[in-house]
Amino acid sequence: MGTYDIMVHSHSLFWLIAFITFTLSVVFSGKGKAKPAKIMHMILRLCYILLLITGISMIVMNFYWATFVKGLLAFWLIFMMELIAVRSSKGILEGRQKTTFWIGFAAAVTLVFIFGYGVTG
């Protein structure tokens, strides 16, 4: 198993952890459990850093237009996750804004999966 394969598996694991902690962060923020939501959000931010490190290293190791586009889409996905998590914890995510952010999140996830698993180089 080469270095690139290790990065791919690590990156996939960090995405899994990020989605789980994102979900828990949003769920806990709505239930009045501020401390667990904060802890989940801190773990989520650590995952962002690890995702960026492994993702950028994979782009550098195997540069192809689709991996670069996927990287840009992943930035957008991380941005949407952070917006939703922060605004949920503050209790200011409601109405039209909530719908817009969740649609942006769903679109980003869909496009990242399409480029991650559908477009090969």
PDB file of C-alpha atoms in Angstrom:
ATOM      1  CA  MET A   1       0.000   0.000   0.000  1.00  0.00           C
ATOM      2  CA  GLY A   2       1.529   3.277  -1.126  1.00  0.00           C
ATOM      3  CA  THR A   3       1.437   6.745   0.388  1.00  0.00           C
ATOM      4  CA  TYR A   4      -1.386   7.850  -1.907  1.00  0.00           C
ATOM      5  CA  ASP A   5      -3.557   4.895  -0.836  1.00  0.00           C
ATOM      6  CA  ILE A   6      -2.969   5.741   2.816  1.00  0.00           C
ATOM      7  CA  MET A   7      -4.017   9.340   2.127  1.00  0.00           C
ATOM      8  CA  VAL A   8      -7.168   8.208   0.325  1.00  0.00           C
ATOM      9  CA  HIS A   9      -8.227   5.935   3.187  1.00  0.00           C
ATOM     10  CA  SER A  10      -7.385   8.553   5.826  1.00  0.00           C
ATOM     11  CA  HIS A  11      -9.286  11.198   3.880  1.00  0.00           C
ATOM     12  CA  SER A  12     -12.345   8.952   3.600  1.00  0.00           C
ATOM     13  CA  LEU A  13     -12.227   8.196   7.320  1.00  0.00           C
ATOM     14  CA  PHE A  14     -11.987  11.917   8.170  1.00  0.00           C
ATOM     15  CA  TRP A  15     -15.028  12.633   5.972  1.00  0.00           C
ATOM     16  CA  LEU A  16     -16.988   9.920   7.783  1.00  0.00           C
ATOM     17  CA  ILE A  17     -16.030  11.359  11.172  1.00  0.00           C
ATOM     18  CA  ALA A  18     -16.826  14.878   9.927  1.00  0.00           C
ATOM     19  CA  PHE A  19     -20.337  13.886   8.788  1.00  0.00           C
ATOM     20  CA  ILE A  20     -21.050  12.115  12.071  1.00  0.00           C
ATOM     21  CA  THR A  21     -19.815  15.015  14.206  1.00  0.00           C
ATOM     22  CA  PHE A  22     -21.628  17.525  11.974  1.00  0.00           C
ATOM     23  CA  THR A  23     -24.884  15.628  12.449  1.00  0.00           C
ATOM     24  CA  LEU A  24     -24.374  15.374  16.209  1.00  0.00           C
ATOM     25  CA  SER A  25     -23.426  19.043  16.443  1.00  0.00           C
ATOM     26  CA  VAL A  26     -26.606  20.135  14.662  1.00  0.00           C
ATOM     27  CA  VAL A  27     -28.823  17.710  16.600  1.00  0.00           C
ATOM     28  CA  PHE A  28     -27.398  18.692  19.988  1.00  0.00           C
ATOM     29  CA  SER A  29     -27.601  22.418  19.259  1.00  0.00           C
ATOM     30  CA  GLY A  30     -31.354  22.148  18.777  1.00  0.00           C
ATOM     31  CA  LYS A  31     -31.961  20.321  22.053  1.00  0.00           C
ATOM     32  CA  GLY A  32     -30.492  22.931  24.402  1.00  0.00           C
ATOM     33  CA  LYS A  33     -27.390  20.806  25.032  1.00  0.00           C
ATOM     34  CA  ALA A  34     -24.781  23.508  24.547  1.00  0.00           C
ATOM     35  CA  LYS A  35     -21.765  21.650  25.950  1.00  0.00           C
ATOM     36  CA  PRO A  36     -22.056  18.461  23.816  1.00  0.00           C
ATOM     37  CA  ALA A  37     -22.764  20.598  20.748  1.00  0.00           C
ATOM     38  CA  LYS A  38     -19.617  22.658  21.406  1.00  0.00           C
ATOM     39  CA  ILE A  39     -17.498  19.544  21.849  1.00  0.00           C
ATOM     40  CA  MET A  40     -18.832  18.051  18.599  1.00  0.00           C
ATOM     41  CA  HIS A  41     -18.204  21.332  16.809  1.00  0.00           C
ATOM     42  CA  MET A  42     -14.599  21.434  18.042  1.00  0.00           C
ATOM     43  CA  ILE A  43     -14.043  17.861  16.821  1.00  0.00           C
ATOM     44  CA  LEU A  44     -15.640  18.856  13.516  1.00  0.00           C
ATOM     45  CA  ARG A  45     -13.207  21.751  13.122  1.00  0.00           C
ATOM     46  CA  LEU A  46     -10.299  19.393  13.785  1.00  0.00           C
ATOM     47  CA  CYS A  47     -11.684  17.143  11.040  1.00  0.00           C
ATOM     48  CA  TYR A  48     -11.780  20.151   8.675  1.00  0.00           C
ATOM     49  CA  ILE A  49      -8.068  20.698   9.224  1.00  0.00           C
ATOM     50  CA  LEU A  50      -7.253  17.018   8.702  1.00  0.00           C
ATOM     51  CA  LEU A  51      -9.460  16.931   5.591  1.00  0.00           C
ATOM     52  CA  LEU A  52      -7.698  19.940   4.131  1.00  0.00           C
ATOM     53  CA  ILE A  53      -4.247  18.471   4.823  1.00  0.00           C
ATOM     54  CA  THR A  54      -5.038  15.062   3.312  1.00  0.00           C
ATOM     55  CA  GLY A  55      -7.059  16.532   0.435  1.00  0.00           C
ATOM     56  CA  ILE A  56      -4.410  19.037  -0.610  1.00  0.00           C
ATOM     57  CA  SER A  57      -1.709  16.365  -0.379  1.00  0.00           C
ATOM     58  CA  MET A  58      -3.737  14.062  -2.635  1.00  0.00           C
ATOM     59  CA  ILE A  59      -4.200  16.875  -5.167  1.00  0.00           C
ATOM     60  CA  VAL A  60      -0.441  17.523  -5.128  1.00  0.00           C
ATOM     61  CA  MET A  61       0.380  13.800  -5.462  1.00  0.00           C
ATOM     62  CA  ASN A  62      -2.059  13.139  -8.312  1.00  0.00           C
ATOM     63  CA  PHE A  63      -3.046  16.361 -10.028  1.00  0.00           C
ATOM     64  CA  TYR A  64      -5.931  16.000 -12.452  1.00  0.00           C
ATOM     65  CA  TRP A  65      -8.636  18.512 -13.327  1.00  0.00           C
ATOM     66  CA  ALA A  66     -11.374  16.444 -11.644  1.00  0.00           C
ATOM     67  CA  THR A  67      -9.479  16.221  -8.355  1.00  0.00           C
ATOM     68  CA  PHE A  68      -8.935  19.983  -8.408  1.00  0.00           C
ATOM     69  CA  VAL A  69     -12.658  20.614  -9.038  1.00  0.00           C
ATOM     70  CA  LYS A  70     -13.546  18.126  -6.293  1.00  0.00           C
ATOM     71  CA  GLY A  71     -11.218  20.009  -3.961  1.00  0.00           C
ATOM     72  CA  LEU A  72     -13.000  23.278  -4.703  1.00  0.00           C
ATOM     73  CA  LEU A  73     -16.377  21.614  -4.162  1.00  0.00           C
ATOM     74  CA  ALA A  74     -15.109  20.140  -0.888  1.00  0.00           C
ATOM     75  CA  PHE A  75     -14.168  23.666   0.264  1.00  0.00           C
ATOM     76  CA  TRP A  76     -17.734  24.712  -0.517  1.00  0.00           C
ATOM     77  CA  LEU A  77     -19.074  21.704   1.409  1.00  0.00           C
ATOM     78  CA  ILE A  78     -16.917  22.488   4.443  1.00  0.00           C
ATOM     79  CA  PHE A  79     -18.085  26.117   4.256  1.00  0.00           C
ATOM     80  CA  MET A  80     -21.750  25.042   4.202  1.00  0.00           C
ATOM     81  CA  MET A  81     -21.214  22.608   7.088  1.00  0.00           C
ATOM     82  CA  GLU A  82     -19.560  25.326   9.163  1.00  0.00           C
ATOM     83  CA  LEU A  83     -22.307  27.865   8.393  1.00  0.00           C
ATOM     84  CA  ILE A  84     -25.043  25.430   9.349  1.00  0.00           C
ATOM     85  CA  ALA A  85     -23.263  24.268  12.525  1.00  0.00           C
ATOM     86  CA  VAL A  86     -22.461  27.792  13.766  1.00  0.00           C
ATOM     87  CA  ARG A  87     -25.858  29.274  13.014  1.00  0.00           C
ATOM     88  CA  SER A  88     -27.630  26.255  14.513  1.00  0.00           C
ATOM     89  CA  SER A  89     -25.631  26.575  17.731  1.00  0.00           C
ATOM     90  CA  LYS A  90     -26.500  30.277  17.948  1.00  0.00           C
ATOM     91  CA  GLY A  91     -30.152  29.562  17.197  1.00  0.00           C
ATOM     92  CA  ILE A  92     -30.238  31.963  14.245  1.00  0.00           C
ATOM     93  CA  LEU A  93     -30.727  29.428  11.461  1.00  0.00           C
ATOM     94  CA  GLU A  94     -34.385  29.659  10.540  1.00  0.00           C
ATOM     95  CA  GLY A  95     -36.802  30.324   7.744  1.00  0.00           C
ATOM     96  CA  ARG A  96     -35.596  30.954   4.224  1.00  0.00           C
ATOM     97  CA  GLN A  97     -31.937  31.024   5.270  1.00  0.00           C
ATOM     98  CA  LYS A  98     -32.229  27.527   6.742  1.00  0.00           C
ATOM     99  CA  THR A  99     -33.703  26.183   3.515  1.00  0.00           C
ATOM    100  CA  THR A 100     -31.028  27.892   1.409  1.00  0.00           C
ATOM    101  CA  PHE A 101     -28.152  26.553   3.508  1.00  0.00           C
ATOM    102  CA  TRP A 102     -29.506  23.000   3.559  1.00  0.00           C
ATOM    103  CA  ILE A 103     -30.052  23.055  -0.214  1.00  0.00           C
ATOM    104  CA  GLY A 104     -26.475  24.326  -0.638  1.00  0.00           C
ATOM    105  CA  PHE A 105     -25.252  21.540   1.633  1.00  0.00           C
ATOM    106  CA  ALA A 106     -27.179  18.872  -0.306  1.00  0.00           C
ATOM    107  CA  ALA A 107     -25.913  20.220  -3.643  1.00  0.00           C
ATOM    108  CA  ALA A 108     -22.319  20.285  -2.391  1.00  0.00           C
ATOM    109  CA  VAL A 109     -22.511  16.723  -1.034  1.00  0.00           C
ATOM    110  CA  THR A 110     -24.011  15.488  -4.307  1.00  0.00           C
ATOM    111  CA  LEU A 111     -21.381  17.183  -6.455  1.00  0.00           C
ATOM    112  CA  VAL A 112     -18.500  16.030  -4.251  1.00  0.00           C
ATOM    113  CA  PHE A 113     -19.733  12.431  -4.522  1.00  0.00           C
ATOM    114  CA  ILE A 114     -20.163  12.734  -8.299  1.00  0.00           C
ATOM    115  CA  PHE A 115     -16.641  14.065  -8.734  1.00  0.00           C
ATOM    116  CA  GLY A 116     -15.185  11.777  -6.074  1.00  0.00           C
ATOM    117  CA  TYR A 117     -16.598   8.540  -7.388  1.00  0.00           C
ATOM    118  CA  GLY A 118     -17.992   9.241 -10.857  1.00  0.00           C
ATOM    119  CA  VAL A 119     -15.335  11.259 -12.652  1.00  0.00           C
ATOM    120  CA  THR A 120     -12.009   9.460 -12.883  1.00  0.00           C
ATOM    121  CA  GLY A 121      -8.684  10.544 -14.172  1.00  0.00           C
TER     122      GLY A 121
END
